[in-house]
Every structure is written in structure tokens, then in C-alpha cells.
Coordinates of C-alpha atoms in Angstrom, one line a residue:
M28 CA 48.8 -48.2 -40.2
P29 CA 46.3 -45.8 -38.8
R30 CA 46.0 -45.8 -35.0
D31 CA 43.1 -47.6 -33.4
H32 CA 40.2 -45.2 -33.0
R33 CA 39.2 -45.9 -29.5
P34 CA 37.6 -43.4 -27.2
S35 CA 39.8 -42.1 -24.4
K36 CA 38.4 -40.5 -21.2
S37 CA 37.4 -37.4 -23.2
V38 CA 36.6 -37.6 -26.9
R39 CA 37.6 -34.4 -28.7
V40 CA 35.0 -33.1 -31.1
L41 CA 35.2 -30.4 -33.8
L42 CA 31.9 -28.9 -34.8
A43 CA 31.3 -27.2 -38.2
E44 CA 27.8 -25.6 -38.5
D45 CA 27.1 -22.3 -40.1
Q46 CA 23.9 -21.6 -38.2
G47 CA 25.0 -20.0 -34.9
M48 CA 22.0 -21.1 -32.8
M49 CA 22.2 -24.7 -34.1
R50 CA 26.0 -24.8 -33.5
G51 CA 25.6 -23.5 -30.0
A52 CA 22.9 -25.9 -29.1
L53 CA 24.8 -28.9 -30.4
A54 CA 27.9 -27.9 -28.6
L55 CA 26.0 -27.5 -25.3
L56 CA 24.2 -30.8 -25.7
L57 CA 27.3 -32.7 -26.6
G58 CA 29.2 -31.1 -23.8
L59 CA 26.7 -32.6 -21.3
E60 CA 28.0 -36.0 -22.2
E61 CA 30.7 -37.0 -19.7
D62 CA 33.1 -38.4 -22.3
L63 CA 32.7 -35.8 -25.0
E64 CA 34.4 -32.4 -25.3
V65 CA 33.8 -29.9 -28.1
V66 CA 37.2 -28.4 -28.6
A67 CA 36.5 -26.3 -31.7
Q68 CA 33.6 -24.7 -33.4
V69 CA 33.7 -23.2 -36.9
A70 CA 31.0 -21.6 -39.1
A71 CA 32.7 -22.0 -42.5
G72 CA 34.0 -25.0 -44.4
D73 CA 37.3 -23.4 -45.3
A74 CA 38.1 -23.1 -41.6
I75 CA 37.7 -26.8 -40.8
V76 CA 41.1 -28.1 -41.7
D77 CA 43.0 -25.3 -39.9
A78 CA 40.9 -25.8 -36.8
A79 CA 41.5 -29.6 -36.9
L80 CA 45.3 -29.1 -37.3
T81 CA 45.3 -26.7 -34.3
H82 CA 43.0 -28.7 -32.0
R83 CA 43.5 -32.2 -33.2
P84 CA 40.0 -33.5 -32.6
D85 CA 39.2 -37.2 -32.6
V86 CA 35.9 -36.6 -34.5
A87 CA 34.9 -33.8 -36.9
L88 CA 31.1 -33.3 -37.0
L89 CA 30.4 -31.5 -40.3
D90 CA 27.4 -30.0 -41.9
I91 CA 27.4 -30.2 -45.7
E92 CA 26.3 -26.8 -47.0
L93 CA 28.8 -24.4 -45.5
P94 CA 30.2 -21.1 -46.8
G95 CA 33.7 -21.2 -48.2
M96 CA 33.8 -25.0 -48.8
S97 CA 31.3 -27.8 -48.5
G98 CA 31.6 -30.2 -45.6
L99 CA 32.1 -33.0 -48.2
D100 CA 35.2 -31.2 -49.7
A101 CA 36.5 -30.5 -46.2
A102 CA 36.1 -34.2 -45.3
A103 CA 38.3 -35.1 -48.3
E104 CA 40.9 -32.6 -47.1
L105 CA 40.8 -33.9 -43.5
R106 CA 41.5 -37.4 -44.8
E107 CA 44.7 -36.2 -46.4
Q108 CA 45.9 -33.7 -43.7
V109 CA 44.4 -35.1 -40.4
P110 CA 44.0 -38.8 -41.1
D111 CA 43.5 -39.7 -37.5
C112 CA 40.4 -37.5 -37.3
R113 CA 37.2 -39.5 -38.0
V114 CA 34.5 -37.5 -40.0
L115 CA 30.8 -37.7 -39.2
I116 CA 28.5 -35.8 -41.6
L117 CA 25.4 -34.3 -39.9
T118 CA 23.0 -32.6 -42.3
T119 CA 19.5 -31.4 -42.8
F120 CA 19.6 -32.7 -46.4
G121 CA 19.4 -36.5 -46.4
R122 CA 20.1 -36.8 -50.2
P123 CA 21.3 -40.1 -51.6
G124 CA 23.9 -38.4 -53.7
Y125 CA 25.3 -36.7 -50.7
L126 CA 25.7 -40.0 -48.9
R127 CA 27.7 -41.5 -51.8
R128 CA 29.9 -38.4 -52.0
A129 CA 30.5 -38.5 -48.2
M130 CA 31.6 -42.1 -48.3
E131 CA 33.9 -41.4 -51.3
A132 CA 35.4 -38.5 -49.3
G133 CA 36.3 -40.8 -46.4
A134 CA 33.5 -40.0 -44.0
A135 CA 32.9 -42.6 -41.3
G136 CA 29.2 -41.7 -40.8
F137 CA 26.2 -39.8 -42.2
L138 CA 23.3 -38.7 -40.1
V139 CA 20.4 -36.3 -40.5
K140 CA 19.7 -33.6 -37.9
D141 CA 16.3 -34.7 -36.8
G142 CA 17.6 -37.5 -34.6
P143 CA 18.0 -37.4 -30.8
V144 CA 21.3 -36.1 -29.4
E145 CA 21.7 -39.4 -27.6
E146 CA 21.9 -41.1 -30.9
L147 CA 24.4 -38.6 -32.2
A148 CA 26.6 -39.0 -29.1
A149 CA 26.5 -42.8 -29.5
S150 CA 27.4 -42.5 -33.2
I151 CA 30.5 -40.4 -32.3
R152 CA 31.6 -43.2 -30.0
R153 CA 30.9 -45.8 -32.6
V154 CA 32.9 -44.2 -35.4
L155 CA 35.9 -44.0 -33.0
T156 CA 35.8 -47.8 -32.7
G157 CA 36.1 -48.1 -36.5
E158 CA 32.4 -48.5 -37.3
T159 CA 30.6 -46.8 -40.2
V160 CA 27.4 -45.2 -39.0
I161 CA 24.7 -44.4 -41.6
D162 CA 21.1 -43.4 -41.3
P163 CA 19.2 -46.6 -42.3
A164 CA 16.5 -44.9 -44.4
L165 CA 19.1 -42.9 -46.2
A166 CA 21.2 -45.9 -46.9
A167 CA 18.3 -47.7 -48.5
A168 CA 17.4 -44.6 -50.6
A169 CA 21.0 -44.4 -51.8
L170 CA 21.1 -48.0 -52.9
S171 CA 17.8 -47.6 -54.9
A172 CA 18.9 -44.3 -56.4
G173 CA 22.2 -45.5 -57.9
P174 CA 25.3 -43.4 -58.6
S175 CA 25.2 -39.9 -60.2
P176 CA 24.9 -40.0 -64.0
L177 CA 26.9 -36.8 -64.3
T178 CA 30.5 -36.6 -65.1
A179 CA 32.9 -34.4 -63.0
R180 CA 33.1 -31.9 -65.9
E181 CA 29.3 -31.8 -66.3
C182 CA 29.0 -31.0 -62.6
D183 CA 31.6 -28.3 -63.0
V184 CA 29.7 -26.7 -65.8
L185 CA 26.4 -26.8 -63.9
K186 CA 28.0 -25.3 -60.8
A187 CA 29.3 -22.5 -62.9
S188 CA 25.8 -21.8 -64.3
V189 CA 24.7 -20.0 -61.1
D190 CA 23.6 -16.4 -61.0
G191 CA 22.7 -16.1 -64.7
A192 CA 26.2 -16.9 -66.0
T193 CA 26.3 -16.9 -69.8
V194 CA 27.9 -19.7 -71.8
A195 CA 30.8 -17.3 -72.5
D196 CA 31.2 -16.7 -68.7
I197 CA 31.3 -20.4 -68.0
A198 CA 33.8 -21.0 -70.8
A199 CA 36.1 -18.3 -69.5
K200 CA 35.8 -19.5 -65.9
L201 CA 36.5 -23.2 -66.7
H202 CA 39.0 -22.5 -69.6
L203 CA 36.8 -24.3 -72.1
S204 CA 35.5 -23.4 -75.5
E205 CA 31.9 -22.2 -75.7
S206 CA 31.0 -25.2 -77.9
T207 CA 32.4 -27.6 -75.3
V208 CA 30.4 -25.9 -72.6
R209 CA 27.2 -26.2 -74.7
N210 CA 27.9 -29.9 -75.2
Y211 CA 28.4 -30.5 -71.4
L212 CA 25.2 -28.5 -70.7
S213 CA 23.2 -30.4 -73.3
S214 CA 24.4 -33.7 -71.9
A215 CA 23.6 -32.7 -68.3
I216 CA 20.1 -31.6 -69.3
G217 CA 19.5 -34.9 -71.0
K218 CA 20.8 -37.0 -68.1
T219 CA 18.7 -35.1 -65.5
G220 CA 15.6 -35.3 -67.7
T221 CA 15.1 -31.5 -67.5
R222 CA 14.3 -28.8 -70.1
N223 CA 17.1 -26.3 -69.5
R224 CA 20.4 -25.8 -67.5
M225 CA 18.7 -24.1 -64.6
E226 CA 16.3 -27.0 -64.1
A227 CA 19.2 -29.4 -64.6
M228 CA 21.2 -27.6 -61.8
R229 CA 18.2 -27.6 -59.4
E230 CA 17.6 -31.3 -60.1
A231 CA 21.3 -32.2 -59.6
R232 CA 21.4 -30.3 -56.3
Q233 CA 18.2 -31.9 -55.2
Q234 CA 19.7 -35.3 -55.8
G235 CA 22.9 -34.4 -54.0
W236 CA 25.0 -34.7 -57.1
L237 CA 26.5 -31.2 -56.8

């Protein structure tokens, strides 16, 4: 049984944000709250789990688009390695697909960055009591958008299409045949209603499916 997530005198917060100015401002503002303490700050996704294992935060406040590893992938790893740490996603990109993926990764909340810091502080306290906190407008958009139509393999192929990668490059990277790669690309293009793989990748990113 997981422990009861109730705030103690000082709630320990890990902050993952790649923009230094934003990270510093958030840390300063959260530190002004009497019951919150930012115990760790990281700028890359692949530093999150190590920082959490070292500092044992009560809540990890994660951006999504981070170098090294996305905040969504880090959330899934935190669920496995630091299960007592509650995850709150805070992002500029309020995309329905991101919300679904965050919930699947075990996140306890999902907020966009344009809200007041008082709301963020209150959300940190709420997730510690076991609540799930989601931006209402984003929740409505996610329900209307439905799940991603792309399979995991189609997502892999689209992700591997960046920087002008050829079909042969993608096949080698993913250990697939070129014909299989073409089939996945064709399917992804059809499902996204686009004309080519670059448009398909952009649309999938815009929807938060990648």
C-alpha cells in the first residue's frame, strides 16, 4: 500500500524546467510559500530520476519538452523508481494528447504555465492529498479529441523521421525492413490526414501524440 500523501510542515518539491529564467522564477515564487521547499532543480529530463532518488521530493513538477528525456517518460520512470513522489506536469503546451499520455504515465496533475502561482501551489498541496488536478479546459479538449489513432510503432517511425532521415536510415535505427517502414509511414500519413511524413510528424506533435 502506498503511503498517504499528506503534506507535512514542509512539502519537498523537485522542479524540472529547461529554461533557466523560468526555472529560477518558479523556484523563487514557490519558495515564498511557507509550506513548500524546492529541494532540487534540473534542466534535463534524464536528470530527474537521479535527483528524485537523491533528494526524495514529495512532488515532482515537470515540464514536458526537456532535453535528454521528456517529462512524460520521466514521469513513468518515477512511478517505478520513486513511487512515493507525486508528479505534476506543468507545460506551455496544453495538448490533449499530452494529457492522456501524462495520465497513462501516472501523473497526478496537468496544468498549463499561464496560471497564477497561487493556483500552482494549491495544486501541489492537492495532489499530496491524493487528488488528481487537471486544467478544466484541457480536460474538456482531451475528451472531445479522443485517443491517439497512431500505434506505438507508427509513433516510433515518425519520431525517427526527423532531420531528413531516409527510409533506409529509419529502418536501420529501428531494426525494421524498409518495406515495413514504408507501410508504417503510409499508415501514419493516412491516420493524420496529411500528405507526407513530415506533415504527419508535425500534426502528431501538434496533437501531443509524440
